[in-house]
Amino acid sequence: MVDELVLLASELVTNAVRYGARRPVEMVLWFVDGYFWLAVSDHGSGRPRVGSPGRRDCGGRGLLLVDRVADVWAVVARPGCGKSVVVGMRRR
């Protein structure tokens, strides 16, 4: 479970740094109701989407990994301050 949380954090922070608005990126991790929750926030205006990269593409798999590893995830708009990607993993 720790490995999966580290993978999710790495992918989401990498996306926020690469595609965010070059302002600080914030990451928060907490546990509640049997779930570990991870939120990564940036000030970018774009809304991330799950890609469909080709076999030879070097990138575009971050949210595919998130979609497959996390039990639940969502993009939460923060009007005037960007967005947060929030993922939840049930404690195993």
GROMACS .gro file of C-alpha atoms in nm:
model
   92
    1MET     CA    1   0.000   0.000   0.000
    2VAL     CA    2   0.282   0.243   0.080
    3ASP     CA    3   0.437   0.179  -0.262
    4GLU     CA    4   0.108   0.261  -0.432
    5LEU     CA    5   0.066   0.585  -0.235
    6VAL     CA    6   0.421   0.688  -0.325
    7LEU     CA    7   0.354   0.611  -0.693
    8LEU     CA    8   0.033   0.817  -0.689
    9ALA     CA    9   0.204   1.107  -0.514
   10SER     CA   10   0.492   1.100  -0.763
   11GLU     CA   11   0.264   1.097  -1.067
   12LEU     CA   12   0.034   1.372  -0.938
   13VAL     CA   13   0.315   1.602  -0.822
   14THR     CA   14   0.499   1.551  -1.152
   15ASN     CA   15   0.185   1.647  -1.344
   16ALA     CA   16   0.125   1.951  -1.123
   17VAL     CA   17   0.482   2.074  -1.168
   18ARG     CA   18   0.483   2.005  -1.542
   19TYR     CA   19   0.138   2.141  -1.630
   20GLY     CA   20   0.045   2.373  -1.341
   21ALA     CA   21   0.085   2.749  -1.347
   22ARG     CA   22   0.438   2.746  -1.200
   23ARG     CA   23   0.320   2.848  -0.860
   24PRO     CA   24   0.362   2.636  -0.552
   25VAL     CA   25   0.225   2.284  -0.557
   26GLU     CA   26   0.064   2.153  -0.241
   27MET     CA   27   0.034   1.789  -0.134
   28VAL     CA   28  -0.171   1.669   0.163
   29LEU     CA   29  -0.213   1.313   0.291
   30TRP     CA   30  -0.467   1.209   0.555
   31PHE     CA   31  -0.652   0.903   0.681
   32VAL     CA   32  -1.025   0.896   0.755
   33ASP     CA   33  -1.302   0.633   0.751
   34GLY     CA   34  -1.075   0.352   0.637
   35TYR     CA   35  -0.924   0.543   0.344
   36PHE     CA   36  -0.592   0.711   0.285
   37TRP     CA   37  -0.662   1.035   0.097
   38LEU     CA   38  -0.404   1.223  -0.107
   39ALA     CA   39  -0.467   1.565  -0.259
   40VAL     CA   40  -0.227   1.744  -0.493
   41SER     CA   41  -0.318   2.103  -0.577
   42ASP     CA   42  -0.178   2.350  -0.828
   43HIS     CA   43  -0.277   2.688  -0.966
   44GLY     CA   44  -0.314   2.577  -1.328
   45SER     CA   45  -0.641   2.637  -1.508
   46GLY     CA   46  -0.646   2.318  -1.713
   47ARG     CA   47  -0.846   2.011  -1.620
   48PRO     CA   48  -0.642   1.690  -1.632
   49ARG     CA   49  -0.779   1.400  -1.834
   50VAL     CA   50  -0.689   1.036  -1.863
   51GLY     CA   51  -0.483   1.005  -2.181
   52SER     CA   52  -0.457   0.732  -2.438
   53PRO     CA   53  -0.088   0.729  -2.531
   54GLY     CA   54   0.049   0.507  -2.803
   55ARG     CA   55   0.288   0.224  -2.725
   56ARG     CA   56   0.590   0.432  -2.824
   57ASP     CA   57   0.487   0.753  -2.647
   58CYS     CA   58   0.713   0.854  -2.359
   59GLY     CA   59   0.445   1.018  -2.148
   60GLY     CA   60   0.075   1.046  -2.093
   61ARG     CA   61   0.034   0.754  -1.855
   62GLY     CA   62   0.018   0.933  -1.520
   63LEU     CA   63  -0.357   0.951  -1.486
   64LEU     CA   64  -0.394   0.604  -1.637
   65LEU     CA   65  -0.188   0.479  -1.342
   66VAL     CA   66  -0.395   0.686  -1.101
   67ASP     CA   67  -0.715   0.544  -1.250
   68ARG     CA   68  -0.593   0.187  -1.213
   69VAL     CA   69  -0.426   0.213  -0.871
   70ALA     CA   70  -0.660   0.440  -0.674
   71ASP     CA   71  -0.991   0.311  -0.544
   72VAL     CA   72  -1.150   0.649  -0.614
   73TRP     CA   73  -1.026   0.980  -0.755
   74ALA     CA   74  -1.160   1.312  -0.871
   75VAL     CA   75  -1.056   1.655  -0.994
   76VAL     CA   76  -1.190   1.932  -0.771
   77ALA     CA   77  -1.203   2.285  -0.911
   78ARG     CA   78  -1.081   2.563  -0.683
   79PRO     CA   79  -1.219   2.877  -0.850
   80GLY     CA   80  -0.954   3.147  -0.865
   81CYS     CA   81  -0.684   2.912  -0.734
   82GLY     CA   82  -0.660   2.620  -0.975
   83LYS     CA   83  -0.758   2.266  -0.891
   84SER     CA   84  -0.688   1.965  -0.672
   85VAL     CA   85  -0.662   1.604  -0.778
   86VAL     CA   86  -0.783   1.392  -0.488
   87VAL     CA   87  -0.729   1.016  -0.469
   88GLY     CA   88  -0.849   0.765  -0.212
   89MET     CA   89  -0.714   0.422  -0.131
   90ARG     CA   90  -0.892   0.183   0.101
   91ARG     CA   91  -0.670   0.062   0.382
   92ARG     CA   92  -0.564  -0.296   0.313
   0.00000   0.00000   0.00000
